[in-house]
Short mmCIF file of C-alpha atoms in Angstrom, two decimals:
data_model
loop_
_atom_site.label_atom_id
_atom_site.label_comp_id
_atom_site.label_asym_id
_atom_site.label_seq_id
_atom_site.Cartn_x
_atom_site.Cartn_y
_atom_site.Cartn_z
CA MET A 288 0.06 0.28 -0.06
CA THR A 289 1.05 3.48 -1.17
CA THR A 290 2.57 5.98 1.64
CA ALA A 291 -0.24 9.31 1.88
CA ARG A 292 1.83 12.04 1.71
CA LEU A 293 1.04 15.66 3.96
CA LEU A 294 1.69 18.44 4.23
CA MET A 295 1.51 20.62 7.31
CA VAL A 296 1.22 24.04 7.07
CA ASP A 297 0.92 26.13 10.42
CA ASP A 298 3.44 28.28 12.16
CA ASP A 299 3.72 26.81 15.83
CA VAL A 300 6.83 25.26 15.33
CA GLU A 301 6.32 23.15 18.51
CA LEU A 302 2.79 21.72 17.29
CA VAL A 303 4.00 21.19 13.80
CA GLU A 304 6.89 18.79 15.30
CA LEU A 305 4.92 17.06 18.03
CA VAL A 306 2.04 15.73 15.30
CA GLY A 307 4.30 15.48 12.26
CA GLU A 308 6.11 13.35 14.30
CA TYR A 309 3.18 11.43 15.98
CA LEU A 310 1.94 11.50 11.93
CA ARG A 311 5.03 9.57 10.74
CA ARG A 312 4.97 6.51 13.50
CA GLU A 313 1.28 6.11 11.77
CA GLY A 314 2.70 5.81 8.76
CA PHE A 315 2.46 9.09 7.07
CA GLU A 316 4.83 10.41 5.24
CA VAL A 317 4.45 13.93 6.58
CA ASP A 318 6.24 17.71 5.00
CA THR A 319 5.98 20.98 6.91
CA VAL A 320 5.74 24.38 6.23
CA HIS A 321 5.47 27.15 8.84
CA ASP A 322 3.71 30.45 6.14
CA GLY A 323 0.83 30.60 4.04
CA GLU A 324 3.35 31.20 0.99
CA SER A 325 5.74 28.63 0.99
CA GLY A 326 2.15 26.39 1.55
CA VAL A 327 0.81 27.72 -1.49
CA SER A 328 3.76 27.12 -3.52
CA LYS A 329 4.92 23.92 -1.63
CA THR A 330 1.34 22.59 -2.45
CA LEU A 331 1.35 23.24 -6.00
CA ALA A 332 4.74 21.86 -6.66
CA GLY A 333 4.42 19.17 -4.80
CA SER A 334 2.81 15.72 -5.23
CA TYR A 335 0.77 15.26 -2.07
CA ASP A 336 -2.25 13.08 -0.64
CA MET A 337 -3.93 15.37 1.27
CA ILE A 338 -2.69 18.96 3.06
CA ILE A 339 -3.16 19.95 7.32
CA LEU A 340 -3.66 23.91 7.17
CA ASP A 341 -4.06 25.89 9.47
CA VAL A 342 -6.32 29.12 9.51
CA MET A 343 -3.75 31.72 11.55
CA LEU A 344 -1.03 31.80 9.39
CA PRO A 345 1.85 34.84 9.19
CA GLY A 346 1.20 36.64 5.77
CA ILE A 347 -1.36 35.74 4.29
CA GLY A 348 -3.66 33.75 6.14
CA GLY A 349 -5.10 30.49 5.58
CA PHE A 350 -8.42 30.95 3.70
CA GLU A 351 -6.44 33.11 0.67
CA VAL A 352 -3.92 29.46 1.08
CA LEU A 353 -6.85 27.66 0.73
CA ARG A 354 -8.00 29.84 -2.08
CA ARG A 355 -4.74 29.65 -4.78
CA ILE A 356 -4.98 26.14 -3.50
CA ARG A 357 -8.21 25.44 -5.30
CA THR A 358 -7.51 27.67 -8.43
CA THR A 359 -5.52 24.90 -9.96
CA SER A 360 -5.61 21.84 -7.29
CA ALA A 361 -8.88 19.71 -5.78
CA VAL A 362 -6.05 17.64 -2.94
CA PRO A 363 -8.30 17.48 0.17
CA VAL A 364 -7.59 19.64 2.40
CA VAL A 365 -8.02 19.71 6.34
CA MET A 366 -8.09 23.26 8.46
CA LEU A 367 -7.31 23.57 11.74
CA THR A 368 -9.74 26.59 13.22
CA ALA A 369 -9.99 27.69 16.69
CA ARG A 370 -12.38 26.06 19.16
CA GLY A 371 -15.89 27.50 18.99
CA ASP A 372 -15.57 29.20 16.22
CA GLU A 373 -18.08 28.49 13.54
CA LEU A 374 -17.23 31.24 11.02
CA ASP A 375 -14.17 29.75 10.16
CA ARG A 376 -14.83 26.49 10.04
CA VAL A 377 -18.16 27.54 7.64
CA LEU A 378 -15.90 29.86 5.60
CA GLY A 379 -12.97 27.15 5.04
CA LEU A 380 -15.46 24.60 3.91
CA GLU A 381 -16.97 27.41 1.55
CA THR A 382 -14.05 28.35 0.37
CA GLY A 383 -13.32 24.18 -0.51
CA ALA A 384 -12.05 22.84 2.57
CA ASP A 385 -12.92 19.21 2.69
CA ASP A 386 -13.05 19.11 6.69
CA TYR A 387 -12.04 20.48 9.81
CA LEU A 388 -10.37 20.06 13.54
CA ALA A 389 -10.56 22.74 15.91
CA LYS A 390 -7.54 23.38 18.08
CA PRO A 391 -6.74 22.23 20.69
CA PHE A 392 -7.41 18.69 19.07
CA SER A 393 -5.66 15.00 20.06
CA SER A 394 -3.48 13.35 16.94
CA ARG A 395 -5.36 10.54 17.64
CA GLU A 396 -8.58 12.39 16.24
CA LEU A 397 -6.73 14.50 13.51
CA VAL A 398 -4.93 10.84 12.45
CA ALA A 399 -8.77 9.55 12.18
CA ARG A 400 -9.89 12.46 10.13
CA ILE A 401 -7.06 12.44 7.89
CA ARG A 402 -7.92 8.67 7.14
CA ALA A 403 -11.56 9.00 6.83
CA VAL A 404 -11.23 11.22 3.83
CA LEU A 405 -8.42 9.17 2.63
CA ARG A 406 -10.71 6.57 2.43
CA ARG A 407 -13.68 8.37 0.62
CA GLY A 408 -11.03 8.95 -2.27
CA GLU A 409 -9.93 4.89 -1.84
CA THR A 410 -13.35 3.23 -2.04
CA LYS A 411 -14.82 5.96 -4.50
CA ALA A 412 -11.76 4.89 -7.17
CA ALA A 413 -12.81 0.78 -6.16
CA ASN A 414 -16.14 1.62 -7.27
CA SER A 415 -15.44 3.07 -10.31
CA ALA A 416 -15.77 0.15 -12.40
CA ALA A 417 -19.18 -0.40 -11.52
CA SER A 418 -20.71 2.87 -13.08
CA ALA A 419 -18.39 4.50 -15.47
CA VAL A 420 -20.94 7.03 -15.90
CA LEU A 421 -23.96 7.78 -14.35
CA LYS A 422 -26.53 10.80 -15.63
CA VAL A 423 -29.47 12.67 -14.75
CA GLY A 424 -31.34 14.86 -16.41
CA ASN A 425 -27.97 17.34 -18.49
CA VAL A 426 -26.01 15.95 -15.32
CA GLU A 427 -22.93 13.68 -15.88
CA LEU A 428 -20.53 11.86 -13.08
CA GLU A 429 -17.66 9.88 -14.38
CA ALA A 430 -16.53 8.02 -11.54
CA ALA A 431 -13.18 6.84 -13.04
CA ALA A 432 -11.91 10.12 -13.55
CA ARG A 433 -13.96 12.21 -10.65
CA ALA A 434 -15.32 14.25 -13.25
CA VAL A 435 -18.64 16.10 -13.01
CA ARG A 436 -19.95 17.64 -16.26
CA LYS A 437 -23.46 20.16 -16.44
CA GLY A 438 -24.34 20.75 -19.99
CA GLY A 439 -21.42 19.44 -21.38
CA GLN A 440 -19.23 22.07 -19.67
CA LEU A 441 -17.04 20.83 -16.66
CA VAL A 442 -18.14 21.88 -13.09
CA GLU A 443 -14.77 21.74 -10.28
CA LEU A 444 -16.27 20.10 -7.56
CA THR A 445 -13.99 19.82 -4.06
CA ALA A 446 -13.35 15.60 -3.30
CA ALA A 447 -16.47 16.32 -0.53
CA GLU A 448 -18.44 18.08 -3.02
CA PHE A 449 -17.95 15.53 -5.52
CA ASP A 450 -18.27 12.43 -2.65
CA LEU A 451 -21.40 13.88 -1.91
CA LEU A 452 -22.87 14.24 -5.43
CA ASP A 453 -21.99 10.41 -6.38
CA LEU A 454 -24.02 9.84 -3.15
CA LEU A 455 -27.35 11.75 -4.37
CA MET A 456 -26.97 11.40 -8.02
CA ARG A 457 -27.01 7.06 -7.31
CA SER A 458 -30.23 7.92 -5.08
CA ALA A 459 -31.87 10.46 -7.77
CA GLY A 460 -35.57 10.96 -6.89
CA GLU A 461 -34.76 9.25 -3.41
CA VAL A 462 -34.62 11.00 0.17
CA VAL A 463 -31.23 11.10 1.46
CA SER A 464 -30.64 11.24 5.16
CA ARG A 465 -28.40 13.69 7.12
CA GLU A 466 -26.99 10.46 8.42
CA ASP A 467 -26.06 8.80 5.60
CA ILE A 468 -24.77 11.69 3.94
CA ALA A 469 -22.12 12.27 6.90
CA ARG A 470 -21.48 8.81 7.44
CA LYS A 471 -21.22 7.91 3.93
CA VAL A 472 -19.74 11.54 2.68
CA LEU A 473 -17.60 12.51 6.03
CA ASP A 474 -16.70 9.05 7.05
CA ARG A 475 -18.31 10.32 10.86
CA LEU A 476 -21.38 9.73 12.51
CA LEU A 477 -23.74 13.25 12.69
CA LEU A 478 -22.31 16.01 14.93
CA PRO A 479 -25.27 17.96 16.80
CA MET A 480 -24.78 22.14 15.39
CA ASP A 481 -22.37 20.36 12.29
CA ARG A 482 -23.23 22.68 9.48
CA SER A 483 -21.14 20.84 6.98
CA ILE A 484 -22.47 18.77 5.05
CA ASP A 485 -25.23 22.25 4.68
CA VAL A 486 -22.59 24.10 3.42
CA HIS A 487 -21.13 21.06 1.02
CA VAL A 488 -24.58 21.35 -0.46
CA SER A 489 -24.77 24.78 -0.52
CA ASN A 490 -21.85 24.71 -2.49
CA LEU A 491 -22.49 22.38 -5.30
CA ARG A 492 -26.09 24.15 -5.56
CA LYS A 493 -23.94 26.98 -6.58
CA LYS A 494 -21.84 25.55 -8.89
CA LEU A 495 -24.01 23.39 -10.40
CA GLY A 496 -26.22 26.46 -10.96
CA SER A 497 -30.39 26.06 -11.86
CA ALA A 498 -31.55 23.22 -14.05
CA PRO A 499 -33.34 23.77 -17.53
CA ASP A 500 -36.62 24.81 -16.08
CA GLY A 501 -34.80 27.02 -13.74
CA SER A 502 -35.45 24.57 -10.54
CA GLU A 503 -32.63 23.38 -8.47
CA TYR A 504 -31.79 20.05 -8.54
CA ILE A 505 -30.86 19.36 -4.76
CA LYS A 506 -33.90 20.20 -2.95
CA THR A 507 -33.97 20.04 0.70
CA VAL A 508 -36.12 18.02 2.77
CA ARG A 509 -36.97 19.95 6.14
CA SER A 510 -36.01 17.87 9.39
CA VAL A 511 -34.93 14.76 6.93
CA GLY A 512 -31.83 15.29 4.68
CA TYR A 513 -31.69 15.99 1.07
CA ILE A 514 -32.95 15.08 -2.81
CA PHE A 515 -31.44 14.99 -6.39
CA ALA A 516 -34.86 15.43 -8.69
CA ARG A 517 -34.79 13.84 -11.28
CA PRO A 518 -36.13 15.82 -14.27
CA SER A 519 -39.24 16.00 -15.39
CA VAL A 520 -41.05 13.87 -18.30
CA GLY A 521 -43.17 15.37 -21.43
#
């Protein structure tokens, strides 16, 4: 099995050394940098399986780092935010983060989050042969290439957004509960007051835009979950 390569971007040198050593003992290959500019250049120059990115960085902050990364790369990103700062968590997800972890955190929890995000990608890759292209209306999802097109035009999605759309499209016309989304997309139990799912859905809606009839592709079923609407016939 290939060793996952991680890049940790955080200006807390002592924390980075401690966490980096723990991650290496867990079998990961870890590179570290301590400022935003280095984080961007290292990410775009390297071939990393995941970026662990702190919000508070000298120079350019974590959100700007993420924006620059997302202009050319869909590499999974887990953001480190201040505990209790919901605005940071939501903004990170809206900017394209795949998950977040509040400081202070345990190294074991970070490893669990990393493995969950990596496992999602591996599971999708393993299942890609089962359905080469999934099409609902004018939206096409190509599992093997992890590509999505609307009306033939490529739609750029993060890893989490792709996995969410894949789940919803495979259940098109049926409600997918928030609990199922948390388990199958985020690979964890649904947490109280966790807005991650809502933000990922909101991002998907913005990127997909309106259906040909002017309606939304993804509809909310209040207090239950979401449904990817099948196009009306006739």
